[in-house]
CSV table of C-alpha atoms in Angstrom, one decimal:
chain,number,residue,atom,x,y,z
R,237,MET,CA,-1.2,15.6,-1.6
R,238,LYS,CA,-3.7,16.6,1.0
R,239,PRO,CA,-4.6,13.4,3.4
R,240,GLY,CA,-8.1,12.3,3.6
R,241,LYS,CA,-9.8,11.8,6.9
R,242,ASN,CA,-9.4,7.9,6.7
R,243,ASP,CA,-6.1,7.8,5.1
R,244,ASN,CA,-4.4,6.1,8.1
R,245,LYS,CA,-7.3,3.4,8.2
R,246,LEU,CA,-7.0,3.0,4.4
R,247,LEU,CA,-3.2,2.6,4.7
R,248,LYS,CA,-3.4,-0.1,7.5
R,249,LEU,CA,-6.0,-2.0,5.4
R,250,ALA,CA,-3.9,-1.8,2.6
R,251,MET,CA,-0.7,-3.3,4.6
R,252,GLU,CA,-2.8,-6.0,5.6
R,253,ILE,CA,-4.1,-7.0,2.0
R,254,GLY,CA,-0.7,-6.4,0.7
R,255,GLU,CA,0.8,-8.8,3.4
R,256,GLY,CA,-1.7,-11.4,2.4
R,257,TYR,CA,-0.8,-10.8,-1.3
R,258,ALA,CA,2.7,-11.1,-0.6
R,259,LYS,CA,2.2,-14.3,1.2
R,260,LYS,CA,0.3,-15.8,-1.7
R,261,ARG,CA,3.2,-14.9,-4.1
R,262,GLY,CA,5.4,-17.0,-1.9
R,263,PHE,CA,6.9,-14.4,0.2
R,264,LYS,CA,7.7,-15.5,4.0
R,265,ASP,CA,6.0,-13.6,6.8
R,266,PHE,CA,7.4,-10.0,7.6
R,267,GLY,CA,9.2,-10.5,10.9
R,268,ILE,CA,8.8,-8.8,14.0
R,269,GLY,CA,12.1,-6.8,13.1
R,270,ILE,CA,11.0,-5.2,9.8
R,271,SER,CA,10.0,-1.7,10.2
R,272,PRO,CA,6.8,-0.3,9.0
R,273,LYS,CA,8.6,2.0,6.6
R,274,ASP,CA,10.5,-1.3,5.2
R,275,LYS,CA,7.1,-3.0,4.8
R,276,VAL,CA,5.5,-0.2,2.9
R,277,GLU,CA,8.4,-0.3,0.5
R,278,CYS,CA,8.3,-3.9,0.0
R,279,ILE,CA,4.6,-4.1,-0.7
R,280,TYR,CA,4.9,-0.9,-2.8
R,281,ARG,CA,7.7,-2.5,-4.9
R,282,LEU,CA,5.9,-5.7,-5.2
R,283,LEU,CA,2.7,-4.2,-6.6
R,284,VAL,CA,4.7,-2.3,-9.1
R,285,GLN,CA,6.6,-5.4,-10.1
R,286,ASP,CA,3.4,-7.1,-10.8
R,287,GLY,CA,1.9,-4.4,-12.6
R,288,LEU,CA,-0.9,-3.6,-10.0
R,289,ILE,CA,0.0,0.1,-9.6
R,290,GLN,CA,2.0,2.3,-11.5
R,291,ALA,CA,5.6,3.1,-10.4
R,292,LEU,CA,6.3,6.6,-8.9
R,293,ALA,CA,8.7,8.9,-10.8
R,294,GLU,CA,12.3,8.7,-9.6
R,295,ASP,CA,12.4,12.0,-7.7
R,296,LYS,CA,9.0,11.5,-6.0
R,297,ASP,CA,10.0,7.8,-4.8
R,298,ASP,CA,10.0,8.4,-1.1
R,299,GLY,CA,7.9,7.1,2.1
R,300,PRO,CA,4.8,9.5,2.0
R,301,ASN,CA,4.4,9.1,-1.8
R,302,ARG,CA,4.5,5.2,-1.4
R,303,LYS,CA,2.0,5.4,1.3
R,304,HIS,CA,-0.2,7.5,-0.5
R,305,LYS,CA,0.0,5.3,-3.7
R,306,LEU,CA,-1.0,2.1,-1.4
R,307,VAL,CA,-3.8,4.1,-0.3
R,308,LEU,CA,-5.0,5.1,-3.7
R,309,TRP,CA,-4.6,1.3,-4.6
R,310,ILE,CA,-6.7,0.1,-1.7
R,311,SER,CA,-9.5,2.9,-2.3
R,312,LYS,CA,-9.8,1.7,-6.1
R,313,GLN,CA,-10.3,-2.1,-4.6
R,314,LEU,CA,-13.3,-1.1,-2.3
R,315,PRO,CA,-16.8,-0.5,-3.2
R,316,PRO,CA,-18.1,3.0,-3.1
R,317,GLU,CA,-20.3,1.8,0.1
R,318,HIS,CA,-17.3,0.8,2.2
R,319,PRO,CA,-17.4,2.8,5.5
R,320,LEU,CA,-13.8,3.8,4.9
R,321,MET,CA,-14.6,5.2,1.6
R,322,ASN,CA,-17.2,7.9,3.2
């Protein structure tokens, strides 16, 4: 899995949208004490539970692969002309 040039920005956008989605689903705000790694896992698991993304295989379920899944998810939500898609 080769990272794209905008993957970090796409991940940041995915996290922002994912947090908003979690709030709409009734989750409380992520506190200051929650690490970015835990936020990624929580949002990833919520999206899998709701059927918005497909779960990773057990042997592939780790931090970098979860981040990649979130990047793929947000990439599919954005229009092709979005600046991060170029």
